[in-house]
Amino acid sequence: MSTTNLDSTTGNTNTAQLGRRGLFRFATAGSVDDGKSTLVGRLLHDAKVVLADTLETLARTSAANGFGGGDGTLDLALLTDGLRAEREQGITIDVAYRYFSTGERSFVLADCPGHVQYTRNTVTGASTADAAIVLIDARKGVLEQTRRHLGVIGLLRVPNVIIAVNKIDLIDYDADRFASIAADVARVAAGLGLPTPHTLPVSALVGDNVVARSAHTPWYTGDTLLGLLESLPTRDEQDTVAEDFRFPVQLVLRPQGALAPGLDAGDFRDYRAYAGSIAAGSITVGDPVTIATPGQPRRETTIVGIDAAGVALNSASAPTSVALRLKDELDIARGDTIAAAGTLPDSSVDLYAQLCWLAPLPLRSGATVIIKHGSATVRAKLTRIRGKLDLEDFGLLPTATLELNDIGAVVLRLARELPTEPYVRHHRTGAFLVIDPQSGNTLAAGLVDEAPKTAG
């Protein structure tokens, strides 16, 4: 096999083919009637990524709804509100995904619902996002739902936050009002430990500062919305530099003669490798690694080969999917973790975490659940609910239950130790799902917290 390097900024061949700067995922969030869907529609329309037949359908539907249907009178929200109930009620209910490309980048957009009862959908849309766009109605300023969305974004550690102060045309492009809202946002973001947001004035209806700079806001000197999306770094570009290597094993490759046509059986007679996607960091042939198996002592070995799609690599970075060959023959299975030597923290059966509760039935102490962490699953019992997040001051309120859409701090007792790490250090290995053992339904999204030095 030939040998090459795989660039961490492109991730893999498919990603590199998508655009000059690779793939960028972003999510939108905002209160009901803040104009989220219209902003997304405006972005797609002005970036000229809407197909001609879609535009014709949009014009007919807009005319039928009384919007006129001509240029400048299109109901752009219809580009994302696809469900009948969404169009009838004029709100977004489910997460709508759209895929588009510009000359600079390819994008995956998740348009999340604004209503408080659909906060769980915001968690779904923002969980893998490189950036989150939070809309604020310039006439209303920061609302409780804005704080809730920023709280979820802070919890998920979305690396880039964009605040779009929409309907700036309805306040006559008032620079002082915009500055007041930006100051309120900065205070809320600082309280949540969020990165400094990029705040910009926009009008989704008119198109101010969405794709083209507006002549109505000469006091604003920053990028347009599309300009920000095309230039911000992805989560992987930021994390690969800072994070240690982590590789959850998904599959053991041991062909034993069952090869694809054209491959030499002699080359693969003793082949053994461990396949999966690099969750964090990078790895190079010759690097020492630690093998973590739930409930067993850790073992040390060395990387002797990295394979990807029939090509032998010298090194690879997250989020590339590869197969790793090791110096020693060890008993390794799906659910184990291969990590950079000496970098895994001590494991514990007590898991401190924050949960975004997504189920209609409340969570109570003593509940038995299944934890899915990477490719590993273990049973667990909820030992204690430490509190529910107060969206006013972001402290913890005492509570006996977590209800739908609540965000709370809990302690779980695991049946076996897992190589979990605080989410603030490893966003992929610090995240997990809580699953109902009877129905198999997802109950919550979990983020690992630092365990207190003294249990409390």
Coordinates of C-alpha atoms in Angstrom, one line a residue:
M1 CA 0.0 0.0 0.0
S2 CA 1.2 3.5 -0.7
T3 CA 1.9 5.9 2.2
T4 CA 0.6 9.4 2.6
N5 CA -0.4 12.0 5.2
L6 CA -4.0 13.1 5.9
D7 CA -4.5 16.8 6.6
S8 CA -6.4 17.4 9.8
T9 CA -8.0 20.6 8.4
T10 CA -9.8 18.6 5.7
G11 CA -10.4 15.5 7.7
N12 CA -10.7 13.1 4.8
T13 CA -10.9 12.9 1.0
N14 CA -14.6 13.3 0.8
T15 CA -14.6 16.4 3.1
A16 CA -11.8 18.0 1.1
Q17 CA -13.9 17.6 -2.1
L18 CA -16.8 19.6 -0.6
G19 CA -15.1 23.0 -0.5
R20 CA -11.9 24.9 -0.1
R21 CA -12.3 25.1 3.7
G22 CA -14.2 21.9 4.2
L23 CA -17.6 21.3 5.8
F24 CA -19.1 23.8 8.4
R25 CA -22.1 22.9 10.5
F26 CA -24.3 25.6 12.0
A27 CA -27.6 25.8 13.9
T28 CA -30.1 28.6 14.3
A29 CA -32.1 29.3 17.4
G30 CA -34.4 32.1 18.6
S31 CA -37.8 32.8 20.1
V32 CA -41.0 32.4 18.2
D33 CA -41.5 35.1 15.6
D34 CA -37.9 36.4 15.8
G35 CA -37.7 35.6 12.1
K36 CA -35.4 32.6 12.1
S37 CA -36.9 30.8 9.1
T38 CA -37.0 34.0 7.2
L39 CA -33.4 34.7 8.0
V40 CA -32.4 31.2 6.8
G41 CA -34.5 31.6 3.7
R42 CA -32.9 35.1 3.0
L43 CA -29.4 33.6 3.5
L44 CA -30.1 30.8 0.9
H45 CA -31.9 33.1 -1.5
D46 CA -29.3 35.9 -1.5
A47 CA -26.4 33.4 -1.6
K48 CA -28.0 32.2 -4.8
V49 CA -28.1 28.5 -3.7
V50 CA -31.9 28.0 -4.3
L51 CA -32.7 26.0 -7.4
A52 CA -34.9 27.6 -10.1
D53 CA -37.8 25.1 -9.7
T54 CA -37.8 25.7 -5.9
L55 CA -38.0 29.4 -6.5
E56 CA -40.9 28.9 -8.9
T57 CA -42.7 26.8 -6.3
L58 CA -41.9 29.4 -3.6
A59 CA -43.4 32.2 -5.7
R60 CA -46.6 30.3 -6.3
T61 CA -47.0 29.4 -2.6
S62 CA -46.1 32.9 -1.6
A63 CA -48.8 34.3 -3.9
A64 CA -51.4 31.9 -2.6
N65 CA -50.6 33.0 0.9
G66 CA -51.0 36.7 0.0
F67 CA -47.3 37.6 -0.1
G68 CA -47.5 38.7 -3.8
G69 CA -45.0 36.1 -5.0
G70 CA -42.9 38.6 -7.1
D71 CA -39.3 39.5 -6.5
G72 CA -39.0 41.1 -3.1
T73 CA -42.4 39.7 -1.9
L74 CA -41.5 36.1 -1.4
D75 CA -42.3 34.3 1.9
L76 CA -38.7 33.1 2.4
A77 CA -39.6 31.2 5.6
L78 CA -41.3 28.6 3.4
L79 CA -37.8 27.4 2.2
T80 CA -37.3 25.8 5.6
D81 CA -40.8 25.3 7.2
G82 CA -41.5 22.1 5.4
L83 CA -44.1 20.4 7.6
R84 CA -47.8 21.2 7.1
A85 CA -48.3 22.1 10.8
E86 CA -45.3 24.5 10.5
R87 CA -46.8 26.3 7.6
E88 CA -50.2 26.5 9.1
Q89 CA -49.0 27.8 12.5
G90 CA -46.2 29.9 11.1
I91 CA -43.6 28.4 13.5
T92 CA -40.8 25.8 13.2
I93 CA -41.6 22.5 15.0
D94 CA -38.9 20.0 13.9
V95 CA -35.3 20.6 13.1
A96 CA -34.9 21.3 9.4
Y97 CA -31.6 20.5 7.8
R98 CA -30.4 22.2 4.6
Y99 CA -27.2 21.6 2.7
F100 CA -25.6 24.2 0.5
S101 CA -22.2 25.5 -0.8
T102 CA -20.6 28.8 -1.6
G103 CA -17.3 29.5 -3.3
E104 CA -15.6 29.3 0.1
R105 CA -17.2 26.5 1.9
S106 CA -19.9 23.8 2.2
F107 CA -22.5 24.0 4.9
V108 CA -24.9 21.9 6.9
L109 CA -27.6 24.1 8.4
A110 CA -29.9 23.0 11.2
D111 CA -32.9 25.3 11.6
C112 CA -34.1 24.6 15.2
P113 CA -37.6 25.4 16.7
G114 CA -38.0 28.5 18.7
H115 CA -40.8 27.6 21.1
V116 CA -39.8 26.6 24.6
Q117 CA -41.5 23.2 24.3
Y118 CA -39.1 22.3 21.5
T119 CA -35.9 23.1 23.4
R120 CA -34.9 19.5 23.1
N121 CA -34.8 19.9 19.3
T122 CA -32.4 22.8 19.9
V123 CA -30.1 20.4 21.7
T124 CA -30.3 18.0 18.8
G125 CA -29.5 20.6 16.2
A126 CA -26.7 22.3 18.2
S127 CA -25.0 19.2 19.5
T128 CA -22.6 18.9 16.5
A129 CA -22.6 22.5 15.4
D130 CA -19.5 24.5 14.7
A131 CA -21.5 27.7 15.2
A132 CA -24.9 28.7 16.5
I133 CA -26.9 31.7 15.3
V134 CA -29.2 33.1 18.0
L135 CA -31.8 35.6 16.8
I136 CA -33.0 38.4 18.9
D137 CA -35.9 40.7 17.9
A138 CA -34.4 44.2 18.0
R139 CA -37.7 45.5 19.4
K140 CA -37.8 43.0 22.3
G141 CA -34.1 42.5 23.3
V142 CA -32.9 39.5 25.3
L143 CA -35.8 37.3 26.5
E144 CA -36.1 34.2 28.7
Q145 CA -35.9 31.9 25.6
T146 CA -32.8 33.7 24.5
R147 CA -31.2 32.9 27.8
R148 CA -32.4 29.3 27.5
H149 CA -30.9 29.0 24.0
L150 CA -27.6 30.5 25.2
G151 CA -27.7 28.2 28.2
V152 CA -28.0 25.2 25.9
I153 CA -25.3 26.5 23.6
G154 CA -23.0 27.1 26.6
L155 CA -23.7 23.6 27.9
L156 CA -22.9 22.0 24.5
R157 CA -19.7 24.2 24.2
V158 CA -20.6 25.3 20.7
P159 CA -17.3 27.0 19.7
N160 CA -18.7 30.0 17.8
V161 CA -21.7 32.0 18.8
I162 CA -23.3 34.6 16.4
I163 CA -26.0 36.9 17.7
A164 CA -28.2 38.2 14.9
V165 CA -30.2 41.2 16.1
N166 CA -33.0 40.9 13.6
K167 CA -35.7 43.4 12.4
I168 CA -33.2 46.2 12.7
D169 CA -35.3 48.0 10.0
L170 CA -38.2 48.2 12.4
I171 CA -36.3 50.3 14.9
D172 CA -35.0 52.6 12.2
Y173 CA -31.5 51.2 12.3
D174 CA -31.0 52.6 15.8
A175 CA -27.3 52.2 16.7
D176 CA -27.9 52.9 20.4
R177 CA -30.6 50.3 20.7
F178 CA -28.3 47.7 19.0
A179 CA -25.4 48.6 21.3
S180 CA -27.7 48.1 24.3
I181 CA -28.8 44.7 23.2
A182 CA -25.2 43.7 22.4
A183 CA -24.2 44.7 25.9
D184 CA -27.0 42.6 27.4
V185 CA -25.9 39.6 25.3
A186 CA -22.3 40.1 26.4
R187 CA -23.3 40.0 30.1
V188 CA -25.4 36.8 29.6
A189 CA -22.6 35.1 27.6
A190 CA -20.0 36.0 30.3
G191 CA -22.2 34.5 32.9
L192 CA -22.4 31.2 31.0
G193 CA -18.7 31.1 30.2
L194 CA -19.4 31.4 26.4
P195 CA -16.9 32.7 24.0
T196 CA -17.4 36.4 23.1
P197 CA -20.3 36.3 20.6
H198 CA -20.2 37.9 17.2
T199 CA -23.1 40.3 17.3
L200 CA -24.4 42.0 14.2
P201 CA -27.5 43.9 13.1
V202 CA -29.6 42.3 10.4
S203 CA -33.0 42.4 8.7
A204 CA -34.0 39.1 7.3
L205 CA -37.0 40.7 5.5
V206 CA -34.9 43.3 3.7
G207 CA -31.6 41.5 3.6
D208 CA -29.5 43.9 5.6
N209 CA -26.0 42.4 6.5
V210 CA -27.1 38.9 5.6
V211 CA -25.1 38.4 2.4
A212 CA -24.4 42.0 1.4
R213 CA -23.4 44.8 3.7
S214 CA -26.2 47.3 4.3
A215 CA -26.0 51.0 3.5
H216 CA -28.4 51.6 6.4
T217 CA -25.9 50.6 9.1
P218 CA -22.7 52.6 8.5
W219 CA -22.0 52.4 12.2
Y220 CA -21.5 48.6 11.9
T221 CA -18.1 47.6 10.6
G222 CA -18.0 43.9 11.2
D223 CA -18.6 41.0 8.7
T224 CA -21.9 40.0 7.2
L225 CA -23.6 36.9 8.4
L226 CA -22.4 34.9 5.4
G227 CA -18.9 36.4 5.8
L228 CA -18.7 35.1 9.4
L229 CA -19.9 31.6 8.4
E230 CA -17.3 31.4 5.7
S231 CA -14.4 32.5 7.9
L232 CA -15.0 31.0 11.4
P233 CA -12.9 28.0 12.4
T234 CA -14.7 24.6 12.8
R235 CA -14.8 22.8 16.1
D236 CA -12.4 20.2 14.8
E237 CA -9.9 22.8 13.6
Q238 CA -9.9 24.2 17.2
D239 CA -10.0 20.9 19.1
T240 CA -7.3 19.0 17.1
V241 CA -4.7 21.4 18.3
A242 CA -5.8 21.3 21.9
E243 CA -7.0 17.8 22.6
D244 CA -5.2 14.5 23.3
F245 CA -5.7 11.5 21.0
R246 CA -8.9 9.5 21.6
F247 CA -10.2 6.6 19.5
P248 CA -13.3 4.6 20.5
V249 CA -13.0 1.2 18.9
Q250 CA -16.0 0.4 16.8
L251 CA -14.9 -2.8 15.0
V252 CA -12.1 -5.4 15.1
L253 CA -10.8 -6.1 11.5
R254 CA -9.6 -9.7 11.2
P255 CA -10.3 -10.7 7.5
Q256 CA -8.9 -14.3 7.7
G257 CA -9.1 -14.8 4.0
A258 CA -12.4 -13.0 3.4
L259 CA -11.0 -10.3 1.2
A260 CA -12.4 -8.0 -1.4
P261 CA -11.5 -9.0 -5.1
G262 CA -8.1 -7.8 -6.1
L263 CA -6.4 -7.9 -2.7
D264 CA -3.5 -10.2 -2.1
A265 CA -4.4 -12.8 0.6
G266 CA -0.7 -12.9 1.6
D267 CA -0.7 -9.3 2.7
F268 CA -3.7 -9.8 5.0
R269 CA -3.1 -13.3 6.3
D270 CA -2.2 -12.0 9.8
Y271 CA -3.9 -8.6 9.5
R272 CA -5.5 -7.3 12.7
A273 CA -6.6 -3.7 13.1
Y274 CA -9.1 -1.7 15.1
A275 CA -11.5 0.5 13.1
G276 CA -13.3 3.6 14.2
S277 CA -13.4 7.4 13.9
I278 CA -10.8 9.5 15.7
A279 CA -12.8 11.4 18.3
A280 CA -10.0 13.9 19.3
G281 CA -6.4 14.8 18.6
S282 CA -4.0 13.2 16.2
I283 CA -1.9 10.0 16.0
T284 CA 1.4 9.1 14.2
V285 CA 2.9 5.7 13.5
G286 CA 5.3 4.9 16.4
D287 CA 3.2 6.8 19.1
P288 CA 2.7 4.9 22.4
V289 CA -0.9 4.4 23.4
T290 CA -3.0 3.2 26.3
I291 CA -5.9 0.7 25.9
A292 CA -8.8 1.3 28.2
T293 CA -11.3 -1.5 28.6
P294 CA -14.3 -0.9 30.9
G295 CA -13.8 -2.7 34.2
Q296 CA -10.2 -3.9 33.4
P297 CA -6.7 -2.6 34.1
R298 CA -5.2 -0.4 31.4
R299 CA -2.6 -1.7 28.9
E300 CA 0.2 -0.1 27.0
T301 CA 1.4 -0.7 23.4
T302 CA 2.5 1.2 20.2
I303 CA 0.9 2.2 16.9
V304 CA 2.6 0.3 14.0
G305 CA 0.2 1.2 11.2
I306 CA -2.7 3.5 10.3
D307 CA -4.9 2.5 7.3
A308 CA -7.7 4.4 5.6
A309 CA -9.6 3.2 2.6
G310 CA -6.7 0.9 1.4
V311 CA -4.1 3.6 2.0
A312 CA -1.4 3.4 4.7
L313 CA -1.0 6.7 6.5
N314 CA 1.9 8.2 8.5
S315 CA -0.5 10.2 10.6
A316 CA -4.2 11.1 10.9
S317 CA -6.3 13.5 12.9
A318 CA -9.9 13.9 14.1
P319 CA -12.5 13.3 12.7
T320 CA -10.9 10.8 10.2
S321 CA -12.2 7.2 10.1
V322 CA -9.2 4.9 10.2
A323 CA -8.0 1.4 11.2
L324 CA -5.1 1.2 13.7
R325 CA -2.6 -1.6 13.8
L326 CA -0.9 -2.2 17.2
K327 CA 2.5 -3.7 18.1
D328 CA 1.1 -6.2 20.5
E329 CA -1.7 -8.7 20.1
L330 CA -4.2 -7.6 22.8
D331 CA -7.8 -8.6 23.6
I332 CA -9.5 -5.5 22.4
A333 CA -13.2 -5.2 21.5
R334 CA -15.9 -2.7 20.5
G335 CA -16.4 -0.3 23.4
D336 CA -12.7 -0.1 24.3
T337 CA -10.8 3.2 23.9
I338 CA -7.3 3.7 22.5
A339 CA -5.8 6.9 23.8
A340 CA -2.5 8.8 23.8
A341 CA -0.3 7.1 26.5
G342 CA -0.5 8.7 29.9
T343 CA -3.3 11.1 29.1
L344 CA -6.4 9.3 30.3
P345 CA -7.7 10.4 33.7
D346 CA -8.5 7.9 36.5
S347 CA -11.9 6.2 35.9
S348 CA -14.7 6.0 38.4
V349 CA -18.1 4.3 38.7
D350 CA -19.5 7.6 40.0
L351 CA -20.3 9.8 37.0
Y352 CA -21.0 13.6 37.6
A353 CA -22.8 15.1 34.7
Q354 CA -25.3 17.5 33.4
L355 CA -28.4 16.2 31.6
C356 CA -30.7 17.8 29.0
W357 CA -33.9 15.9 29.8
L358 CA -35.7 15.1 26.5
A359 CA -38.4 12.7 27.7
P360 CA -42.0 13.5 28.7
L361 CA -41.8 11.4 31.8
P362 CA -39.8 13.0 34.7
L363 CA -36.5 11.7 35.9
R364 CA -36.3 10.8 39.6
S365 CA -33.5 9.5 41.9
G366 CA -33.2 5.7 41.8
A367 CA -34.1 5.4 38.1
T368 CA -32.2 2.7 36.1
V369 CA -30.9 3.7 32.7
I370 CA -28.4 2.7 30.0
I371 CA -25.5 5.0 29.3
K372 CA -24.1 5.0 25.8
H373 CA -20.6 6.5 25.7
G374 CA -18.9 6.3 22.3
S375 CA -19.3 2.7 21.2
A376 CA -19.7 1.4 24.8
T377 CA -22.9 0.8 26.7
V378 CA -23.3 0.2 30.5
R379 CA -26.2 0.2 32.9
A380 CA -26.4 2.9 35.5
K381 CA -28.5 4.1 38.4
L382 CA -29.4 7.7 39.1
T383 CA -27.9 8.3 42.6
R384 CA -28.9 11.9 43.0
I385 CA -30.2 15.0 41.3
R386 CA -27.9 17.8 42.4
G387 CA -30.1 20.6 41.1
K388 CA -31.8 22.2 38.1
L389 CA -30.3 25.0 36.1
D390 CA -31.8 28.4 36.9
L391 CA -31.9 30.3 33.7
E392 CA -32.0 33.6 35.6
D393 CA -28.7 33.4 37.3
F394 CA -27.4 30.0 35.9
G395 CA -27.1 28.6 39.4
L396 CA -28.6 25.3 40.6
L397 CA -32.1 25.1 42.1
P398 CA -32.9 22.2 44.5
T399 CA -35.3 19.8 42.8
A400 CA -36.5 16.2 43.2
T401 CA -37.2 15.7 39.5
L402 CA -36.1 16.7 36.1
E403 CA -39.0 17.5 33.7
L404 CA -39.1 17.7 29.9
N405 CA -36.6 20.4 28.7
D406 CA -35.0 20.8 32.1
I407 CA -31.2 21.0 32.3
G408 CA -29.9 19.5 35.6
A409 CA -26.8 18.3 37.4
V410 CA -26.9 14.6 38.5
V411 CA -24.7 11.8 39.8
L412 CA -24.9 8.4 38.2
R413 CA -23.5 5.1 39.5
L414 CA -22.2 3.0 36.6
A415 CA -22.2 -0.8 36.5
R416 CA -18.6 -0.6 35.1
E417 CA -16.0 2.2 34.9
L418 CA -15.9 4.2 31.6
P419 CA -13.0 6.3 30.3
T420 CA -15.2 9.5 30.5
E421 CA -13.6 13.0 30.6
P422 CA -15.1 16.4 31.4
Y423 CA -16.9 17.8 28.4
V424 CA -15.0 21.1 28.6
R425 CA -11.8 19.2 27.8
H426 CA -13.0 16.6 25.3
H427 CA -16.4 17.3 23.7
R428 CA -16.7 13.9 22.0
T429 CA -15.5 11.7 24.9
G430 CA -17.2 13.9 27.4
A431 CA -20.7 13.4 25.9
F432 CA -23.0 10.5 26.3
L433 CA -26.7 9.5 25.8
V434 CA -29.1 8.3 28.4
I435 CA -31.3 5.5 27.1
D436 CA -34.5 3.8 28.4
P437 CA -33.6 0.1 29.1
Q438 CA -37.1 -1.0 28.3
S439 CA -38.1 1.0 25.2
G440 CA -34.6 1.8 23.8
N441 CA -35.7 5.5 23.5
T442 CA -33.3 8.3 24.1
L443 CA -34.1 10.0 27.4
A444 CA -31.4 12.7 27.7
A445 CA -28.2 14.1 26.3
G446 CA -25.4 14.0 28.9
L447 CA -22.3 16.1 29.4
V448 CA -19.6 14.9 31.8
D449 CA -18.8 17.3 34.7
E450 CA -15.6 17.5 36.8
A451 CA -16.1 15.3 39.8
P452 CA -15.8 17.4 43.0
K453 CA -12.7 16.8 45.1
T454 CA -15.0 16.2 48.0
A455 CA -18.2 14.5 47.0
G456 CA -21.1 16.9 47.3

